Coordinates of C-alpha atoms (C1' of nucleotides) in Angstrom, one line a residue:
Chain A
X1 CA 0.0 0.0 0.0
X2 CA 2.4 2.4 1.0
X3 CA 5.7 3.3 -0.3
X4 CA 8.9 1.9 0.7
X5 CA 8.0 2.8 4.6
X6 CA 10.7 2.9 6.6
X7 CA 13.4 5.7 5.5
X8 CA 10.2 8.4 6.1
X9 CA 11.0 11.2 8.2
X10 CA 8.8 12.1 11.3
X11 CA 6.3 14.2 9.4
X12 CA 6.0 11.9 6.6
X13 CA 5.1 9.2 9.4
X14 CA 2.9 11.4 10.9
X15 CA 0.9 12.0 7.2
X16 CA 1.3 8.4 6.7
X17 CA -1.0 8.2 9.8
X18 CA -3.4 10.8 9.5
X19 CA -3.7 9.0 6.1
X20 CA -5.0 5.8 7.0
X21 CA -8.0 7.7 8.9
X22 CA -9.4 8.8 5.4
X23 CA -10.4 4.5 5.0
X24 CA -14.2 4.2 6.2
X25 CA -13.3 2.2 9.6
X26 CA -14.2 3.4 12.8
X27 CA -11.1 3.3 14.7
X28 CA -7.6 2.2 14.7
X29 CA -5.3 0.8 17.7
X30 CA -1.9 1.3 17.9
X31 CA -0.5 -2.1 17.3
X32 CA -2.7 -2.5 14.6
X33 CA -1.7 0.6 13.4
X34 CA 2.0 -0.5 13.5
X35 CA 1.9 -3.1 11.6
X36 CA 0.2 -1.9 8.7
X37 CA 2.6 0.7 8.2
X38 CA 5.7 -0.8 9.6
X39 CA 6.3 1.9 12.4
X40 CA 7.2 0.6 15.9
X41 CA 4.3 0.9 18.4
X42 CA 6.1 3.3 20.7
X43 CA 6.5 5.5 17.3
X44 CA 3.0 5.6 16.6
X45 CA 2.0 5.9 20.1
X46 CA 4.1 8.9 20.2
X47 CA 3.0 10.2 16.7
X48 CA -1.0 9.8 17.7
X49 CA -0.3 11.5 20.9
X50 CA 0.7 15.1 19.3
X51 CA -2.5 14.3 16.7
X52 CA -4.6 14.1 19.7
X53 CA -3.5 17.1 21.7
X54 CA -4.4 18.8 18.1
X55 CA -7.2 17.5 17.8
X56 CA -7.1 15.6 14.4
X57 CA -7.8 12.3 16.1
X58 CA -9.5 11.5 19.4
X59 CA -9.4 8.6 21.4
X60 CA -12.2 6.8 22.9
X61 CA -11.5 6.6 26.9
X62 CA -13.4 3.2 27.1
X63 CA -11.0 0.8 24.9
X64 CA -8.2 3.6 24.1
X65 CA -8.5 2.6 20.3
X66 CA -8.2 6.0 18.2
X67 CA -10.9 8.0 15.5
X68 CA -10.6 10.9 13.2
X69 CA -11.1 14.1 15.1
X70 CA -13.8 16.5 13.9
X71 CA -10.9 19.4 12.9
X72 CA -11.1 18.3 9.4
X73 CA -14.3 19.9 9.0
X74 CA -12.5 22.6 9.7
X75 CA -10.7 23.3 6.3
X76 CA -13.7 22.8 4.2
X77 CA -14.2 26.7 4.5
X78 CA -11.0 27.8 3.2
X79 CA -11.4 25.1 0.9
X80 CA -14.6 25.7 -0.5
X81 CA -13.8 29.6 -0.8
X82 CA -10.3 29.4 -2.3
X83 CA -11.7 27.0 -4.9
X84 CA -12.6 28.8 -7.9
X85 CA -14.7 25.7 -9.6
X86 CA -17.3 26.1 -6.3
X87 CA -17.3 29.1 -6.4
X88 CA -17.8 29.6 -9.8
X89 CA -19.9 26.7 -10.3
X90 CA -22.5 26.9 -7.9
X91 CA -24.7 29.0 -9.4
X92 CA -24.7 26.4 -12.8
X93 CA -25.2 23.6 -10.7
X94 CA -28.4 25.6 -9.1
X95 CA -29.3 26.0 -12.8
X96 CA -29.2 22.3 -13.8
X97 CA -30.7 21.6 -10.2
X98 CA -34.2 23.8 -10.7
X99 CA -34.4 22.8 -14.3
X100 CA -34.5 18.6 -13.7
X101 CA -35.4 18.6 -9.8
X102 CA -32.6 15.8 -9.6
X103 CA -29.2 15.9 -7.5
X104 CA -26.8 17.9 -9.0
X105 CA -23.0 17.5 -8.0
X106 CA -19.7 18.2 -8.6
X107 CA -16.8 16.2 -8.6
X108 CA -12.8 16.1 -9.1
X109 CA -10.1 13.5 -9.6
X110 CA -7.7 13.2 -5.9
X111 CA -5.2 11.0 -5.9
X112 CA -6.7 8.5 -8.3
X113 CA -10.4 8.6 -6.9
X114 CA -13.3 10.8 -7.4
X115 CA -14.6 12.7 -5.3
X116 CA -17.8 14.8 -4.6
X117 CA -16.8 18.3 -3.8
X118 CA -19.9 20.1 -4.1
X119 CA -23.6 18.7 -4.7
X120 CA -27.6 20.5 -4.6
X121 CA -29.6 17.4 -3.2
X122 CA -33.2 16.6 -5.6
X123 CA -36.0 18.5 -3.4
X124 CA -38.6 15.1 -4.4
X125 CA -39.1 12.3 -2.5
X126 CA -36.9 10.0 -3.7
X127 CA -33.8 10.9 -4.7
X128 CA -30.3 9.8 -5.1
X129 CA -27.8 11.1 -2.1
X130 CA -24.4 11.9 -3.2
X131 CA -22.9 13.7 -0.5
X132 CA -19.5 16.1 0.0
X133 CA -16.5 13.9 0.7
X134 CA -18.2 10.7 -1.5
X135 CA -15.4 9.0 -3.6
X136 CA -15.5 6.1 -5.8
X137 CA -12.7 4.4 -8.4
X138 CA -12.6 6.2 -11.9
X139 CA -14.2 3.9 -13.9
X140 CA -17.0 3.3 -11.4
X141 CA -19.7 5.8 -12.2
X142 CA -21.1 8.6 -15.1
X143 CA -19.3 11.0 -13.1
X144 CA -15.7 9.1 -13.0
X145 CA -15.9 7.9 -16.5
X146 CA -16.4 11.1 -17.6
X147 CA -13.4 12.6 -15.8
X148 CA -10.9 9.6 -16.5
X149 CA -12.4 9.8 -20.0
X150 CA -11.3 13.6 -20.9
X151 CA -7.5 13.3 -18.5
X152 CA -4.6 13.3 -20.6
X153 CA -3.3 10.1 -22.0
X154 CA -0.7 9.9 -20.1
X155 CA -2.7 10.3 -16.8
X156 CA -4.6 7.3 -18.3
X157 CA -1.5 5.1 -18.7
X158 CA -0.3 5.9 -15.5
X159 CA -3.9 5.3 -14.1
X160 CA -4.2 2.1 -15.4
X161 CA -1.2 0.9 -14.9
X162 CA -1.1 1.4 -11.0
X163 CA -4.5 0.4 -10.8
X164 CA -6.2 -2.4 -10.0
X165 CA -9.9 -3.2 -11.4
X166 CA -12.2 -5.0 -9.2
X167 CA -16.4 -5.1 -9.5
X168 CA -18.0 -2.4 -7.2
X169 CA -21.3 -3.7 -8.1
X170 CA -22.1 -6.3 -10.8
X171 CA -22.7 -4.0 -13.2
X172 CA -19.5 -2.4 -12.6
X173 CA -17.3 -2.6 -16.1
X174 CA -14.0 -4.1 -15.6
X175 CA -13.1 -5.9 -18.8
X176 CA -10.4 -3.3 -20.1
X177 CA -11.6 -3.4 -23.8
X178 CA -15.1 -2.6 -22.8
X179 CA -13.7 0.0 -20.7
X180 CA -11.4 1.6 -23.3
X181 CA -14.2 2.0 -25.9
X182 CA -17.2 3.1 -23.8
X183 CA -14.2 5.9 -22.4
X184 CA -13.7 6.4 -26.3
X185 CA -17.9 7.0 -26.6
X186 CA -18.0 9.5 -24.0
X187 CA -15.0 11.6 -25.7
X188 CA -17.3 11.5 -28.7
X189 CA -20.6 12.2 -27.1
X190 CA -19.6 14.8 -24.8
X191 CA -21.1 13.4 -21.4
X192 CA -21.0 9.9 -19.9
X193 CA -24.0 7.8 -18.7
X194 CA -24.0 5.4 -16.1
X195 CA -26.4 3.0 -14.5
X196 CA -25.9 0.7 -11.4
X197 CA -21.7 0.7 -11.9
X198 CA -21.7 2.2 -8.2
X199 CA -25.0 1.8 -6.2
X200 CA -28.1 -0.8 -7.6
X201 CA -30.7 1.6 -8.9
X202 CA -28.9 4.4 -9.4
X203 CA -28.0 5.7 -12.6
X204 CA -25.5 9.0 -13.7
X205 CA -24.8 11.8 -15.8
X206 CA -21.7 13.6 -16.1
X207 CA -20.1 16.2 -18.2
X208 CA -16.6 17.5 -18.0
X209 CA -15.5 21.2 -17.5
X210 CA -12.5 22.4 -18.7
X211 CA -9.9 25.4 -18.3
X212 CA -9.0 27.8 -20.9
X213 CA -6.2 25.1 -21.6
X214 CA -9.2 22.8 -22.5
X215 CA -7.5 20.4 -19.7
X216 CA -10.4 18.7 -17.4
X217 CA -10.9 20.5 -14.2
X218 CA -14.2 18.3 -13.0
X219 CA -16.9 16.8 -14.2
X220 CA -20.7 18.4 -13.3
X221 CA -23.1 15.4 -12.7
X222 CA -26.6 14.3 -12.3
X223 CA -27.3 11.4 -10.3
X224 CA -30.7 10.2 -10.8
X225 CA -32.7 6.7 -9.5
X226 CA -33.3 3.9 -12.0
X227 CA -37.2 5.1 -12.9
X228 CA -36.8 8.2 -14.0
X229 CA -33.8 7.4 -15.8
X230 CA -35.7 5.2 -17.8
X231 CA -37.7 7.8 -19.1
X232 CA -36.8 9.1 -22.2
X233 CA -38.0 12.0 -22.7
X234 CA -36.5 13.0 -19.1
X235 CA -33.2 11.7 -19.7
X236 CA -33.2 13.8 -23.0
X237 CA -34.0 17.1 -21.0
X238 CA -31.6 16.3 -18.3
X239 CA -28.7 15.4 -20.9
X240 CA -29.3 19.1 -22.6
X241 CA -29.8 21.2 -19.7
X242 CA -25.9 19.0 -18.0
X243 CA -24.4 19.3 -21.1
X244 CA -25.2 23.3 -22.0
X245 CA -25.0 24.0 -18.2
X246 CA -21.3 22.5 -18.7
X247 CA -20.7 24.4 -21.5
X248 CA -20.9 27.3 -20.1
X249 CA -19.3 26.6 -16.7
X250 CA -16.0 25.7 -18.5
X251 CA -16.7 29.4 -20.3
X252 CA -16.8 30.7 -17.1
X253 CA -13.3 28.8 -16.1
X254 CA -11.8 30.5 -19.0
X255 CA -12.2 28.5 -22.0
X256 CA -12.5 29.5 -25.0
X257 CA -11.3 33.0 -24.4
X258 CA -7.6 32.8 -25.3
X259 CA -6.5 33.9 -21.9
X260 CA -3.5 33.3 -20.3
Chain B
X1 CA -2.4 33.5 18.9
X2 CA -0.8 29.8 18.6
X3 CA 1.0 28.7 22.2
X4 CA 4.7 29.7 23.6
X5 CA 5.9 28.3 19.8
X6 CA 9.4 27.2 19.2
X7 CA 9.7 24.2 21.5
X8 CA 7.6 22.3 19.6
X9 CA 8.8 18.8 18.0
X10 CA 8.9 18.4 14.2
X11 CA 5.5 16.8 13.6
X12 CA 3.9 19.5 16.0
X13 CA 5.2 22.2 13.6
X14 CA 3.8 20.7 10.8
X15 CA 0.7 20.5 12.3
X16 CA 0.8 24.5 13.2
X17 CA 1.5 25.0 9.4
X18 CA -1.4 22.7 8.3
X19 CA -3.9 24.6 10.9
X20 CA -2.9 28.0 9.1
X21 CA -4.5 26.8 6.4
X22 CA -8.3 26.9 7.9
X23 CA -8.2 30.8 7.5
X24 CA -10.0 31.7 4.6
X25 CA -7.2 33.1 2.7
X26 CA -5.9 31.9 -0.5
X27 CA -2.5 31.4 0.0
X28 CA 0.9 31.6 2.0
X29 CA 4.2 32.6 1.2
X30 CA 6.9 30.9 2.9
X31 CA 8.0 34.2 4.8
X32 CA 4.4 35.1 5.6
X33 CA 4.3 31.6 7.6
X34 CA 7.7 32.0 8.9
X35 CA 7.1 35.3 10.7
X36 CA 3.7 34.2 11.5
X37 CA 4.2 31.1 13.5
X38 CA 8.6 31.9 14.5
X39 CA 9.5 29.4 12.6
X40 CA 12.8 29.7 10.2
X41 CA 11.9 30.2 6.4
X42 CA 14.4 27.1 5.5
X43 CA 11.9 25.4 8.3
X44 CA 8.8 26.1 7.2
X45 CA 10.2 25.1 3.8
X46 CA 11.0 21.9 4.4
X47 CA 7.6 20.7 6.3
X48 CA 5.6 22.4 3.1
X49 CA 7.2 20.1 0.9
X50 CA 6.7 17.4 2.6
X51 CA 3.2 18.5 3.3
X52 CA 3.3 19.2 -1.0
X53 CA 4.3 15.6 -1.9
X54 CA 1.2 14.1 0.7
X55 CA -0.8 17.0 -1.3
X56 CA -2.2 18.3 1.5
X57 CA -1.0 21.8 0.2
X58 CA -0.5 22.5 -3.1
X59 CA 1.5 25.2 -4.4
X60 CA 1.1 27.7 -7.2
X61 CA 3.9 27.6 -9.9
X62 CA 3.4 30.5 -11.2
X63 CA 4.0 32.6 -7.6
X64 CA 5.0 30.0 -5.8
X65 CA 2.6 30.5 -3.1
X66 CA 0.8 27.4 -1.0
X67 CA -2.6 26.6 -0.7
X68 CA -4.7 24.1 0.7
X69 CA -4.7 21.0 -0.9
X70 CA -7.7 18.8 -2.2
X71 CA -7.3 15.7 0.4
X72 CA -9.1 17.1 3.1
X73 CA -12.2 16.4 1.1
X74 CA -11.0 12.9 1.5
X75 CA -11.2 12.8 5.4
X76 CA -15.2 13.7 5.4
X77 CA -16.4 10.2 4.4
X78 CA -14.9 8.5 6.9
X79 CA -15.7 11.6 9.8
X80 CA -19.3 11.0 8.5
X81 CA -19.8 7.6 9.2
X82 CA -17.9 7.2 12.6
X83 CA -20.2 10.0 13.1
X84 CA -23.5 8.5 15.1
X85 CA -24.6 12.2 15.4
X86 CA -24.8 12.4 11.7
X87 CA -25.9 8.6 10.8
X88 CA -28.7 8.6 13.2
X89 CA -29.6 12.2 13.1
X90 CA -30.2 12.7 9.2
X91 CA -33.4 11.3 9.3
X92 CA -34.5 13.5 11.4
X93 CA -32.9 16.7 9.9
X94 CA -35.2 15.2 6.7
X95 CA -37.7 15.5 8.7
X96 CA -37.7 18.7 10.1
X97 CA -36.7 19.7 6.3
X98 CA -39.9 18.2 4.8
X99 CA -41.9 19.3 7.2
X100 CA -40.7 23.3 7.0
X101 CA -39.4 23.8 3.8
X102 CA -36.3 25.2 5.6
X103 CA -32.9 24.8 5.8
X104 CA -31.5 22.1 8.3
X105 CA -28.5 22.0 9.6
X106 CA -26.5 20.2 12.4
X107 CA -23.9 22.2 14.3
X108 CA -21.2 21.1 16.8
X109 CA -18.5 22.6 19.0
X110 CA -15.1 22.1 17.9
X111 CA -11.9 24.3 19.6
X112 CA -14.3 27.3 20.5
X113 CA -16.5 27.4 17.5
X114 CA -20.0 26.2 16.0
X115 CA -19.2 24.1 13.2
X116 CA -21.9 23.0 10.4
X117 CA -21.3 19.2 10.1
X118 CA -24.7 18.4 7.9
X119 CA -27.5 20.0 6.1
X120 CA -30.3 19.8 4.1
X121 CA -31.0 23.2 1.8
X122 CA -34.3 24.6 1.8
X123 CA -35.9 24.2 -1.6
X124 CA -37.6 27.5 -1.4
X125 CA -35.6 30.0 -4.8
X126 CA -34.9 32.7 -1.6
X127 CA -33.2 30.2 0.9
X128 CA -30.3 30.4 3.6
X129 CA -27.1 28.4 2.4
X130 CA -25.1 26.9 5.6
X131 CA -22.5 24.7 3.6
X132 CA -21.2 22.0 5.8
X133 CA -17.9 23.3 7.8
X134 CA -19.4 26.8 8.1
X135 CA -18.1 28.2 11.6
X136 CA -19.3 30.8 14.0
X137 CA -17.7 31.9 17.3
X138 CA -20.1 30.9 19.7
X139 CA -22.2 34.2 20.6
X140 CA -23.0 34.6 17.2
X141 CA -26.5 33.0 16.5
X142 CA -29.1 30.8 17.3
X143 CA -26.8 27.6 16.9
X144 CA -24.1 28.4 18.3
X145 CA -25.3 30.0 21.5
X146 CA -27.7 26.8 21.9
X147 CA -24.6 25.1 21.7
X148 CA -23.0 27.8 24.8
X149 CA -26.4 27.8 26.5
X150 CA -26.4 23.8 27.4
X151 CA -22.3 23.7 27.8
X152 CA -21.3 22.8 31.2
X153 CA -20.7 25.9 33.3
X154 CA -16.7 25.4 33.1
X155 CA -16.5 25.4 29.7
X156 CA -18.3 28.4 29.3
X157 CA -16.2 30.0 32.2
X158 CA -13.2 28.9 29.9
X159 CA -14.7 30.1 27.2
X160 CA -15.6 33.3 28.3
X161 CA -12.0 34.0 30.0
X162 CA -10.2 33.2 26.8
X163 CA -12.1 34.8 23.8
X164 CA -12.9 37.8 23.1
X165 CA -16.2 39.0 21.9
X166 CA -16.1 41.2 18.4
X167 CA -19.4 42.1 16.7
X168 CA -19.7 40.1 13.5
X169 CA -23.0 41.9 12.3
X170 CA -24.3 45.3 14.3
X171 CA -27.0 42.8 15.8
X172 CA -24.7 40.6 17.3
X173 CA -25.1 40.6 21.2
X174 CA -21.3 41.7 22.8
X175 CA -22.4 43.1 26.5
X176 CA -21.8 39.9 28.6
X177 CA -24.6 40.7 30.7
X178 CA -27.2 40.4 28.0
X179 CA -25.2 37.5 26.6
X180 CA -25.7 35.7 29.9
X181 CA -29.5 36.9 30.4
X182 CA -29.6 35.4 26.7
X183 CA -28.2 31.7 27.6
X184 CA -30.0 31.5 30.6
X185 CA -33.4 32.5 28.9
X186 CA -32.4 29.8 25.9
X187 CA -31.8 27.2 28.8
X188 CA -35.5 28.1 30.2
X189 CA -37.4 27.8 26.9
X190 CA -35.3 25.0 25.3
X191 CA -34.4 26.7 21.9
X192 CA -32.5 29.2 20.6
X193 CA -33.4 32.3 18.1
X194 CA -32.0 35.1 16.4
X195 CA -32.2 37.4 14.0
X196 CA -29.2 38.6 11.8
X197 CA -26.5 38.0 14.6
X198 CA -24.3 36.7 11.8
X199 CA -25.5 37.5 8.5
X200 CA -27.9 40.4 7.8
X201 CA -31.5 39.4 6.7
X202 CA -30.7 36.0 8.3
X203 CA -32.4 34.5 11.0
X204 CA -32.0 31.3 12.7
X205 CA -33.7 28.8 15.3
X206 CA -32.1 26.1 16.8
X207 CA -32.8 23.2 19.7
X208 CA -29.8 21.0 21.5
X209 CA -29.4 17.3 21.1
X210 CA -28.0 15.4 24.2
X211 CA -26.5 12.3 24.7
X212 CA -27.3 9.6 27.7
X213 CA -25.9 12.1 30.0
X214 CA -27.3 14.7 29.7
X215 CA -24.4 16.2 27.9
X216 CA -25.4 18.4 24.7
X217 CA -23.7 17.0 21.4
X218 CA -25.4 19.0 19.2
X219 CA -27.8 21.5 18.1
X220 CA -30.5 21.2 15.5
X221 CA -31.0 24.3 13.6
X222 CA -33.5 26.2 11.0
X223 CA -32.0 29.0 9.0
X224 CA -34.6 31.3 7.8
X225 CA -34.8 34.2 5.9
X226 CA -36.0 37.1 7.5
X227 CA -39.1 37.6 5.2
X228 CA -40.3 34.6 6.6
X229 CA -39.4 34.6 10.2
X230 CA -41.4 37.4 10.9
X231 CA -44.7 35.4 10.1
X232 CA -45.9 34.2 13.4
X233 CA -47.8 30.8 12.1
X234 CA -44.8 29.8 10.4
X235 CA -42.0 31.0 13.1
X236 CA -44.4 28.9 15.8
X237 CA -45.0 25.9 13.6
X238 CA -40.8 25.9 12.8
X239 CA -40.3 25.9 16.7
X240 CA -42.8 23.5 17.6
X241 CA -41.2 21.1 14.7
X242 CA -37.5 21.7 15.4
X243 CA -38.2 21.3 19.6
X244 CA -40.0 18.0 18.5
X245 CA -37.5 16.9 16.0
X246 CA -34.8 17.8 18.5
X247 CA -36.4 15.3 21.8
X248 CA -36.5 12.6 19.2
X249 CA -33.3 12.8 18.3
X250 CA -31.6 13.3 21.9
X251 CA -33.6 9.8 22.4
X252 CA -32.1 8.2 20.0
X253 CA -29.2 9.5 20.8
X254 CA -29.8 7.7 24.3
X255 CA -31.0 10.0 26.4
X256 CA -33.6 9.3 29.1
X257 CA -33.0 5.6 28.4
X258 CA -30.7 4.8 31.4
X259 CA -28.5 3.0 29.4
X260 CA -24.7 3.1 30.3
Chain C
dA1 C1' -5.4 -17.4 38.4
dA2 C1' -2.9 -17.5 34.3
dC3 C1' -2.8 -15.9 29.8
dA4 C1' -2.8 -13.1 25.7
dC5 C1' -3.9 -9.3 24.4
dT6 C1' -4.1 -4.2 24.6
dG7 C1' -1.9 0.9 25.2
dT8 C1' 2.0 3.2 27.3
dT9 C1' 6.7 4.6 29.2
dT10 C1' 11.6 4.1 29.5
dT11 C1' 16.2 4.1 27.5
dA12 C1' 20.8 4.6 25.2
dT13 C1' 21.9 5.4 20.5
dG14 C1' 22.4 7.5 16.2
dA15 C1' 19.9 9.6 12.7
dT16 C1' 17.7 13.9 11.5
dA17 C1' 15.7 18.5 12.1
dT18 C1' 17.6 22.9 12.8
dG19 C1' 18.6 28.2 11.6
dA20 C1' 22.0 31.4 9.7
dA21 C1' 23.6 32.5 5.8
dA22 C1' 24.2 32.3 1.0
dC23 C1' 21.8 31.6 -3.4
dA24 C1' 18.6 32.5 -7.0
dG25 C1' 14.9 34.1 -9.1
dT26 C1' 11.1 38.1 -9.6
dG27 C1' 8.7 42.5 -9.9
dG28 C1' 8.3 47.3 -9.3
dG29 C1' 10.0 52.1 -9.0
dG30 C1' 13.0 55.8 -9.8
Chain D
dC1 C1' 17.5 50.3 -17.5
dC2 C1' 19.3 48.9 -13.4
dC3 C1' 18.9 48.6 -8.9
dC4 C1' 16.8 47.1 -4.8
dA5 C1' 13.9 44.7 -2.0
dC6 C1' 11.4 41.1 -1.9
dT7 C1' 10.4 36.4 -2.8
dG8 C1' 11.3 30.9 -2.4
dT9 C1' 15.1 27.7 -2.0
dT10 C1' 19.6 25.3 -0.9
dT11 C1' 23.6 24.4 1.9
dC12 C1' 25.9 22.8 6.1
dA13 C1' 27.8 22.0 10.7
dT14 C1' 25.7 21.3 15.1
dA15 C1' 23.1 19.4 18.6
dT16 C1' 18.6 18.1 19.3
dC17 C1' 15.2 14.8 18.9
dA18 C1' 13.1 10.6 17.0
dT19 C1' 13.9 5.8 17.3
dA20 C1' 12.9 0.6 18.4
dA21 C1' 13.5 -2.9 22.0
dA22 C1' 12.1 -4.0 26.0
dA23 C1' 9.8 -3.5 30.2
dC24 C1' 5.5 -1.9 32.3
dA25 C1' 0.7 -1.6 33.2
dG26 C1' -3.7 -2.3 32.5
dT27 C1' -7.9 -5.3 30.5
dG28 C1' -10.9 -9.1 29.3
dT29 C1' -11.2 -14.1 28.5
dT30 C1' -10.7 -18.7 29.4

DNA sequence: AACACTGTTTTATGATATGAAACAGTGGGG
DNA sequence: CCCCACTGTTTCATATCATAAAACAGTGTT
């Protein structure tokens, strides 16, 4: 998993830690924690006690295991405001959200995954949640097709060959051939559709906005539930309205306007 | 503003740079940071590229300034699910949503400030937005003084001895006295309300959530435009639905259920 | 009561973080 | 146009600080 461990220096250690509490599991304990990384216990005994006095993990008094600390949410202000695609973007995604009544969200590539950085929920009944923070393989999902689909080839290469393709649901494509060709389509077609890859039931829309460079910066998605994706004359709307909303979001990041 | 600095072990340095990075401000310079926190520029240096190559900054080429990095959007799945408050206390934020038409959100305390950790937008076109991470000192509206009001008496007595109170809007209550009349009346009627405290034209109604204790966790909030606070049937129908929503919760949460 | 687990503290040793100073770019003003 | 003042970055000898093994101290189970 990680790199050559050993040979880090504190901080690096430290990270390497802080790391492992992005993984859905509700707490860690030190021995545990020291094998999977290859530190000594007494180094990530020390390490998790200057992380607690900060506050980015806390540590259940009960069993004295260790759990992500709530400073993380923290950031999201400063994260949300220095990012231009948010705060640009809202305001298309509240377009595309009042013109299909279905959840509209945002999403970006981090380290190999996507992930949801901004989302408007559908105000009906039932509707598909995608919330901030969500992540999911690239080529699991409208939404990470679509932004694996317009990267650079080289990100592509590198993608594919560091990673490793398993089913996230059974309809979830994993043959590479199928994968390279329907990652081909959506190039052509301009947005990518998805249904079931990632959750039974739910289905996906995604188109990408660029930069003025015309390099992908995210991809603007729709995630809508298995019936009203099946109807067509809804899934034509909500493909026009995603796709022009897009087009004018990456107009709004520049593109198209020969700046530099 | 951080603690007697210098003295501080590598990985606590870091941390004090990666803190820095909550303000909202778009970026650092290397010298900025190193006056800031007395650290030496080749110092700070060092710990941001480390903090670079985990991407937990990133760093402008063009000016060569640092910024937050993307991972911290990484960190929120995880904080949500360990989260009880948030896994069993959605349903009722849907709740409350469906049954006002308002915006929902859930706030906690974290190192002296309210802190939005969920929310449900109104789906009204004139709506209050409380994006998830959105912080508050604690005097400063209806959700975070419900959060003060219930506090143990210490940790207000801390709090009050070590911040100081700055208006954030001209409504925003800064004589102690009235502040205290203010938590004590809260305390008596159970919810919290104000009106522009924090954002002009914004008002905002909120009820705690305990835990088995008796401790508050929580609290439950409405963010309402002013327009539509000031209509009595709708103000008393919100309170009467929040209050509800907000005992239901605390149940669930354990409280009153004698269980240890 | 013995065991097999935890998390935590101690310790001498040697690796590594440190700040001053020099270096290297950049942009603005006279 | 050139200087100056400002960036971020690299170097390097010094001494601090992180390290892992082992002992310690709790905990729950058998």
């Amino acid at each position: 998993m990680t790199k050559d461990t050993q040979k880090l220096n504190s901080i690096e250690k430290a990270l390497e830690i802080m790391l492992k509490f992005q993984d859905i599991k509700p707490s860690w304990g030190i021995r545990e924690l020291s094998t999977e990384l290859g530190f000594s216990p007494a180094t990530v005994q020390r390490i998790l006690q200057v992380l607690k006095s900060y506050e980015f993990v806390r540590q259940n008094p009960k069993n004295r295991q260790y759990f992500i600390g709530n400073i993380f949410y923290r950031f999201l202000e400063n994260l949300n405001s220095s990012n231009d695609l948010i705060r640009i973007g809202h305001k298309f995604m509240e377009e595309v959200a009042s013109a299909t009544h279905e959840t509209v969200h945002l999403n970006i590539i981090e380290k190999n995954l996507r992930i949801c950085i901004d989302n408007i929920e559908s105000p009906k009944v039932l509707k598909a949640g995608m919330p901030i923070g969500n992540q999911s393989p690239l080529y699991a999902g409208a939404s990470a097709k679509c932004l694996l689909a317009f990267s650079t080839e080289e990100f592509q290469d590198n993608y594919f060959k560091t990673t490793e393709i398993t089913p996230v649901t059974g309809n979830t494509i994993i043959q590479p051939g199928k994968l390279f060709k329907e990652l081909y389509k959506i190039k052509e077609q301009g947005y990518a559709l998805s249904l079931g890859e990632r959750t039974p039931g739910l289905g996906s829309l995604s188109a990408p906005v660029f930069n003025y460079k015309g390099q992908i910066l995210a991809s603007l998605s729709l995630a809508i539930p298995e019936i009203r994706l099946k109807q067509k004359d809804h899934l034509s709307n909500c493909i026009n309205i995603l796709t022009s909303a897009s087009k004018s979001f990456s107009k709004a990041m520049g593109l198209g306007t020969g700046k530099f």
